[in-house]
CSV table of C-alpha atoms in Angstrom, one decimal:
chain,number,residue,atom,x,y,z
A,1,MET,CA,-37.4,70.5,9.1
A,2,ALA,CA,-33.7,71.3,9.7
A,3,GLU,CA,-31.9,72.9,6.9
A,4,GLU,CA,-28.7,71.4,5.4
A,5,SER,CA,-25.4,73.2,6.0
A,6,ILE,CA,-21.9,72.8,4.7
A,7,TYR,CA,-20.6,72.9,8.3
A,8,ASP,CA,-22.2,69.5,8.9
A,9,LEU,CA,-19.4,67.9,6.8
A,10,ILE,CA,-16.9,68.8,9.5
A,11,PRO,CA,-16.6,66.0,12.0
A,12,LYS,CA,-17.7,67.1,15.4
A,13,VAL,CA,-15.7,66.4,18.5
A,14,SER,CA,-17.6,64.1,20.8
A,15,PRO,CA,-17.5,65.0,24.5
A,16,PRO,CA,-15.4,62.7,26.7
A,17,LYS,CA,-17.4,60.1,28.6
A,18,PRO,CA,-17.4,60.6,32.4
A,19,LYS,CA,-15.6,58.1,34.5
A,20,PRO,CA,-17.7,55.8,36.6
A,21,PRO,CA,-17.2,56.1,40.4
A,22,ARG,CA,-14.4,54.0,41.9
A,23,TYR,CA,-15.6,50.7,43.2
A,24,VAL,CA,-15.4,50.4,46.9
A,25,SER,CA,-16.2,47.1,48.5
A,26,LYS,CA,-18.8,47.1,51.3
A,27,PHE,CA,-16.7,44.6,53.3
A,28,PRO,CA,-13.8,45.8,55.4
A,29,SER,CA,-10.4,45.1,53.9
A,30,ASP,CA,-8.7,44.0,57.1
A,31,VAL,CA,-11.0,41.0,57.6
A,32,PRO,CA,-9.2,37.7,57.2
A,33,PRO,CA,-10.7,35.6,54.4
A,34,SER,CA,-12.8,32.6,55.3
A,35,TYR,CA,-10.9,29.3,55.8
A,36,SER,CA,-7.6,31.2,55.6
A,37,THR,CA,-4.5,29.1,56.0
A,38,PHE,CA,-2.0,32.0,56.1
A,39,GLY,CA,0.5,31.8,58.9
A,40,ARG,CA,-0.6,28.4,60.0
A,41,ALA,CA,1.7,26.0,58.2
A,42,LYS,CA,4.2,25.6,61.0
A,43,HIS,CA,2.1,26.0,64.1
A,44,SER,CA,0.1,23.9,66.4
A,45,ALA,CA,-3.1,25.9,65.7
A,46,SER,CA,-5.9,24.6,63.4
A,47,GLY,CA,-5.2,24.7,59.7
A,48,ALA,CA,-8.0,27.2,58.9
A,49,HIS,CA,-8.9,30.6,60.4
A,50,ASN,CA,-12.2,32.5,60.4
A,51,VAL,CA,-14.3,29.6,59.3
A,52,ALA,CA,-17.6,31.4,60.1
A,53,GLY,CA,-16.6,34.4,57.9
A,54,GLU,CA,-17.0,37.0,60.7
A,55,PHE,CA,-16.1,40.7,60.1
A,56,SER,CA,-14.4,41.0,63.5
A,57,PRO,CA,-13.2,37.6,64.6
A,58,LYS,CA,-11.4,37.0,67.8
A,59,GLU,CA,-7.7,37.4,67.5
A,60,PRO,CA,-6.1,34.0,67.6
A,61,SER,CA,-2.8,33.1,69.0
A,62,HIS,CA,-1.3,33.2,65.5
A,63,SER,CA,-2.2,36.1,63.2
A,64,HIS,CA,-3.1,35.5,59.6
A,65,LYS,CA,-0.7,38.3,58.7
A,66,LYS,CA,3.0,37.9,58.5
A,67,GLY,CA,5.4,40.7,59.1
A,68,GLY,CA,7.3,41.4,55.9
A,69,ALA,CA,5.9,38.5,54.0
A,70,THR,CA,5.6,40.6,50.9
A,71,PHE,CA,8.0,43.5,51.1
A,72,GLY,CA,10.6,42.2,53.6
A,73,THR,CA,11.0,42.8,57.4
A,74,SER,CA,10.0,46.0,59.0
A,75,SER,CA,13.4,46.6,60.5
A,76,PRO,CA,16.1,48.1,58.2
A,77,HIS,CA,18.6,45.6,56.8
A,78,LYS,CA,21.8,46.6,55.1
A,79,PRO,CA,24.2,43.8,54.1
A,80,ASP,CA,27.9,43.9,55.0
A,81,PHE,CA,29.9,42.5,52.2
A,82,SER,CA,33.1,42.3,54.3
A,83,LYS,CA,31.6,39.6,56.4
A,84,TYR,CA,30.8,37.2,53.6
A,85,LYS,CA,32.5,33.8,53.8
A,86,THR,CA,34.5,34.6,56.9
A,87,LYS,CA,33.2,32.1,59.3
A,88,LYS,CA,35.7,29.2,58.6
A,89,ILE,CA,38.4,31.1,56.9
A,90,LYS,CA,42.1,30.3,57.6
A,91,ASP,CA,45.4,31.7,56.6
A,92,LEU,CA,46.4,31.0,53.1
A,93,PRO,CA,49.6,28.9,52.5
A,94,ALA,CA,52.8,30.6,51.4
A,95,PRO,CA,53.1,30.8,47.6
A,96,LYS,CA,55.6,28.5,45.8
A,97,LYS,CA,56.7,27.8,42.2
A,98,PHE,CA,54.6,25.3,40.3
A,99,THR,CA,56.4,22.6,38.4
A,100,TYR,CA,55.2,19.7,36.4
A,101,GLY,CA,56.1,16.3,37.7
A,102,GLU,CA,55.9,12.9,35.9
A,103,ARG,CA,52.8,14.0,34.0
A,104,ARG,CA,55.0,15.5,31.3
A,105,LYS,CA,55.3,13.4,28.1
A,106,PRO,CA,58.7,12.7,26.6
A,107,LYS,CA,60.0,15.0,24.0
A,108,LEU,CA,59.5,14.2,20.3
A,109,ASP,CA,62.4,12.9,18.4
A,110,THR,CA,63.3,15.4,15.8
A,111,LYS,CA,65.3,12.9,13.8
A,112,LEU,CA,62.8,10.3,12.7
A,113,GLU,CA,64.2,7.0,11.7
A,114,LYS,CA,63.4,5.8,8.2
A,115,LYS,CA,61.5,2.6,8.3
A,116,HIS,CA,62.5,-0.3,6.1
A,117,VAL,CA,60.1,-0.7,3.2
A,118,PRO,CA,60.1,-4.1,1.6
A,119,LYS,CA,60.6,-4.3,-2.2
A,120,ARG,CA,57.6,-5.0,-4.4
A,121,GLU,CA,57.7,-8.6,-5.8
A,122,LYS,CA,57.2,-9.2,-9.4
A,123,LYS,CA,54.8,-12.1,-9.1
A,124,ASN,CA,52.1,-13.2,-11.6
A,125,PHE,CA,49.3,-14.3,-9.3
A,126,VAL,CA,47.2,-15.8,-12.2
A,127,THR,CA,50.0,-18.2,-13.2
A,128,GLN,CA,50.8,-19.0,-9.6
A,129,ASN,CA,47.1,-19.8,-8.9
A,130,ALA,CA,46.9,-22.1,-11.9
A,131,VAL,CA,50.1,-24.0,-10.8
A,132,ASN,CA,48.7,-24.4,-7.2
A,133,ASN,CA,45.4,-25.8,-8.5
A,134,ILE,CA,47.2,-28.3,-10.7
A,135,LEU,CA,49.6,-29.5,-8.0
A,136,GLU,CA,46.8,-29.6,-5.3
A,137,VAL,CA,45.7,-33.1,-4.2
A,138,HIS,CA,42.0,-33.7,-4.9
A,139,GLY,CA,39.4,-36.5,-4.3
A,140,MET,CA,40.1,-39.4,-2.0
A,141,GLU,CA,43.8,-38.6,-1.7
A,142,ALA,CA,43.0,-35.4,0.0
A,143,TRP,CA,41.4,-37.5,2.8
A,144,GLY,CA,44.3,-39.9,3.0
A,145,LYS,CA,42.6,-42.7,1.1
A,146,LYS,CA,43.7,-44.5,-2.0
A,147,PRO,CA,41.3,-44.4,-5.0
A,148,ASP,CA,39.8,-47.7,-6.3
A,149,THR,CA,41.2,-48.1,-9.7
A,150,LYS,CA,40.0,-51.7,-10.2
A,151,THR,CA,36.2,-51.0,-10.1
A,152,ARG,CA,34.7,-49.9,-13.5
A,153,PHE,CA,31.2,-48.6,-13.2
A,154,VAL,CA,30.6,-49.0,-16.9
A,155,ASN,CA,30.6,-52.8,-16.4
A,156,LYS,CA,27.9,-52.7,-13.8
A,157,ALA,CA,24.5,-54.3,-14.6
A,158,ASP,CA,22.4,-51.1,-13.8
A,159,TYR,CA,24.7,-48.7,-15.6
A,160,GLY,CA,22.8,-46.2,-17.8
A,161,LYS,CA,19.4,-47.5,-16.6
A,162,VAL,CA,16.7,-45.6,-14.7
A,163,PRO,CA,16.7,-46.5,-11.0
A,164,GLU,CA,13.8,-48.5,-9.6
A,165,TYR,CA,12.8,-45.8,-7.1
A,166,LEU,CA,12.3,-43.3,-9.9
A,167,LYS,CA,10.0,-45.7,-11.7
A,168,GLY,CA,7.9,-46.0,-8.6
A,169,ILE,CA,7.7,-42.2,-8.3
A,170,LYS,CA,6.7,-41.8,-11.9
A,171,ALA,CA,4.0,-44.4,-11.5
A,172,ASP,CA,2.6,-42.6,-8.4
A,173,ILE,CA,2.6,-39.3,-10.3
A,174,LYS,CA,0.8,-40.8,-13.3
A,175,ALA,CA,-1.9,-42.4,-11.0
A,176,GLU,CA,-2.4,-39.2,-9.2
A,177,LYS,CA,-2.8,-37.2,-12.5
A,178,GLU,CA,-5.3,-39.8,-13.8
A,179,PHE,CA,-7.3,-39.6,-10.6
A,180,ILE,CA,-7.4,-35.8,-10.8
A,181,ASP,CA,-8.5,-35.9,-14.5
A,182,HIS,CA,-11.2,-38.4,-13.6
A,183,MET,CA,-12.5,-36.3,-10.8
A,184,LEU,CA,-12.6,-33.2,-13.0
A,185,GLU,CA,-14.5,-34.9,-15.7
A,186,LYS,CA,-16.9,-36.3,-13.1
A,187,ASN,CA,-17.5,-32.9,-11.6
A,188,LYS,CA,-18.0,-31.4,-15.1
A,189,ALA,CA,-20.5,-34.0,-16.1
A,190,ALA,CA,-22.4,-33.5,-12.8
A,191,GLU,CA,-22.4,-29.8,-13.3
A,192,THR,CA,-23.7,-30.1,-16.9
A,193,GLU,CA,-26.5,-32.5,-15.8
A,194,SER,CA,-27.6,-30.1,-13.1
A,195,ARG,CA,-27.6,-27.1,-15.4
A,196,GLY,CA,-29.1,-28.6,-18.5
A,197,ARG,CA,-30.5,-31.6,-20.4
A,198,MET,CA,-29.9,-33.3,-23.7
A,199,MET,CA,-32.5,-32.5,-26.4
A,200,ASP,CA,-34.5,-35.4,-27.8
A,201,GLU,CA,-34.0,-36.2,-31.5
A,202,GLN,CA,-37.7,-35.6,-32.2
A,203,GLU,CA,-37.6,-32.2,-30.5
A,204,ARG,CA,-34.5,-31.3,-32.4
A,205,GLN,CA,-36.0,-32.2,-35.8
A,206,GLU,CA,-39.2,-30.2,-35.0
A,207,LEU,CA,-37.2,-27.2,-33.9
A,208,LEU,CA,-35.0,-27.5,-37.0
A,209,ILE,CA,-38.0,-27.5,-39.4
A,210,ALA,CA,-39.6,-24.5,-37.5
A,211,LEU,CA,-36.3,-22.6,-37.9
A,212,LYS,CA,-36.2,-23.3,-41.7
A,213,VAL,CA,-39.9,-22.2,-42.1
A,214,LYS,CA,-39.1,-19.0,-40.2
A,215,TRP,CA,-36.1,-18.5,-42.4
A,216,GLN,CA,-38.3,-18.9,-45.5
A,217,GLU,CA,-40.8,-16.3,-44.2
A,218,VAL,CA,-38.1,-13.7,-43.3
A,219,ASN,CA,-36.3,-14.3,-46.7
A,220,GLU,CA,-39.6,-13.6,-48.5
A,221,LYS,CA,-40.0,-10.3,-46.7
A,222,TYR,CA,-36.3,-9.5,-47.3
A,223,SER,CA,-36.8,-10.2,-51.0
A,224,GLN,CA,-39.7,-7.7,-51.2
A,225,VAL,CA,-37.5,-4.9,-49.8
A,226,ASN,CA,-34.3,-5.9,-51.4
A,227,HIS,CA,-35.4,-5.4,-55.0
A,228,LYS,CA,-35.5,-1.6,-54.4
A,229,PHE,CA,-31.8,-1.4,-53.9
A,230,VAL,CA,-29.2,-1.7,-56.7
A,231,HIS,CA,-26.4,-4.1,-55.5
A,232,VAL,CA,-23.0,-4.3,-57.0
A,233,ALA,CA,-21.3,-7.7,-56.6
A,234,PRO,CA,-17.6,-8.0,-55.7
A,235,SER,CA,-15.1,-8.6,-58.5
A,236,ASP,CA,-14.3,-12.2,-57.5
A,237,GLY,CA,-17.9,-13.2,-57.8
A,238,SER,CA,-18.0,-14.9,-54.4
A,239,LYS,CA,-21.4,-15.9,-52.9
A,240,ASN,CA,-22.6,-16.0,-49.3
A,241,THR,CA,-24.9,-19.0,-48.7
A,242,LYS,CA,-27.8,-18.4,-46.3
A,243,GLY,CA,-30.5,-20.7,-44.9
A,244,GLY,CA,-28.7,-23.9,-44.6
A,245,GLY,CA,-27.9,-24.2,-48.3
A,246,LYS,CA,-31.5,-23.5,-49.6
A,247,LYS,CA,-31.2,-19.9,-50.7
A,248,ASN,CA,-28.3,-17.8,-51.9
A,249,ARG,CA,-27.9,-14.1,-51.2
A,250,THR,CA,-25.3,-12.2,-53.2
A,251,ARG,CA,-22.7,-10.5,-51.0
A,252,ILE,CA,-22.6,-6.9,-52.0
A,253,SER,CA,-19.6,-4.5,-52.0
A,254,HIS,CA,-21.7,-1.4,-52.1
A,255,MET,CA,-25.3,-0.4,-53.0
A,256,SER,CA,-27.2,2.5,-54.4
A,257,GLU,CA,-30.1,3.2,-52.1
A,258,THR,CA,-33.4,4.1,-53.8
A,259,GLY,CA,-35.8,3.2,-50.9
A,260,THR,CA,-37.0,5.2,-48.0
A,261,VAL,CA,-35.3,5.3,-44.5
A,262,GLY,CA,-37.9,2.9,-43.1
A,263,GLU,CA,-37.2,0.4,-45.9
A,264,THR,CA,-33.5,0.6,-45.3
A,265,LYS,CA,-34.0,-0.1,-41.6
A,266,ARG,CA,-36.3,-3.1,-42.3
A,267,LYS,CA,-33.8,-4.4,-44.8
A,268,GLU,CA,-31.0,-4.3,-42.2
A,269,GLN,CA,-33.3,-5.9,-39.6
A,270,TYR,CA,-34.2,-8.8,-42.0
A,271,GLU,CA,-30.5,-9.4,-42.7
A,272,LYS,CA,-29.7,-9.6,-39.0
A,273,GLU,CA,-32.6,-12.1,-38.4
A,274,LEU,CA,-31.4,-14.2,-41.4
A,275,ASP,CA,-27.9,-14.3,-39.9
A,276,GLU,CA,-29.2,-15.4,-36.5
A,277,LEU,CA,-31.4,-18.1,-38.1
A,278,ASP,CA,-28.5,-19.4,-40.2
A,279,ALA,CA,-26.3,-19.8,-37.0
A,280,ALA,CA,-29.1,-21.6,-35.1
A,281,ILE,CA,-29.8,-24.0,-38.0
A,282,LYS,CA,-26.1,-24.8,-38.2
A,283,LYS,CA,-25.9,-25.6,-34.5
A,284,LEU,CA,-29.0,-27.9,-34.7
A,285,SER,CA,-27.7,-29.7,-37.8
A,286,ARG,CA,-24.6,-30.9,-36.0
A,287,GLY,CA,-26.3,-33.7,-33.9
A,288,ALA,CA,-26.7,-33.9,-30.1
A,289,VAL,CA,-27.8,-30.6,-28.5
A,290,LEU,CA,-27.4,-29.7,-24.8
A,291,VAL,CA,-30.1,-27.4,-23.5
A,292,VAL,CA,-28.9,-25.2,-20.6
A,293,GLU,CA,-31.7,-23.6,-18.6
A,294,ASP,CA,-30.9,-20.2,-17.1
């Protein structure tokens, strides 16, 4: 087992990685590429060269290499700036003084003429407008016709009466409204008949008697639980009639509970049932009853 040393804390310099050998292709560099089109754009030879991809193809009439295609021509070339733009040059005309012709605008007048400013009129446009409206010709006189002063419309037979065409329109509107009301009532009656039926008188009486018997039974149970609570009546001494007028239960303002929690819940349940039975008895006591089936 190797022992620990404080020198191990010093980072060690890793030796440099040796470079891999330079890549050298196994194919010669002077071989034209397959299907080369170099140097064949403006010649009569075929558009591609070395189609077979040979290493030493036969030298065609046009080489795939262009002289100076990348770095310029092989012969030295030095431009002569003195010969630039000298092919069609002629002698320049003699210099002469330039003067403006008719393009020049006339000089500005330094002495500006003072324009005539009209005086402000003190005119009341409101008064003038009222006078013009009063004096203006209105009515038939404006069209060049004389007004008929002899005819008095007050003396006509139909003055102040409703025209006949308005009576016809009102009659049509009334008939249309009556027809719409009749159709609505008819649809409502048909819908009511399809949804429900009228209860027979015998069935209504039997149901009313059954509800009253049920109310009597619930009231007896309610009385057995109710005596355990102390009720305080309101100051006005009003009563709340229950059971279609057969029994009276005192409306309480507050009570002092002496029963258990279960008795309190049963008392509230009996009161709810009595209220529902009272409402049903009142509905059946009115007369005809429509039974709607869900």
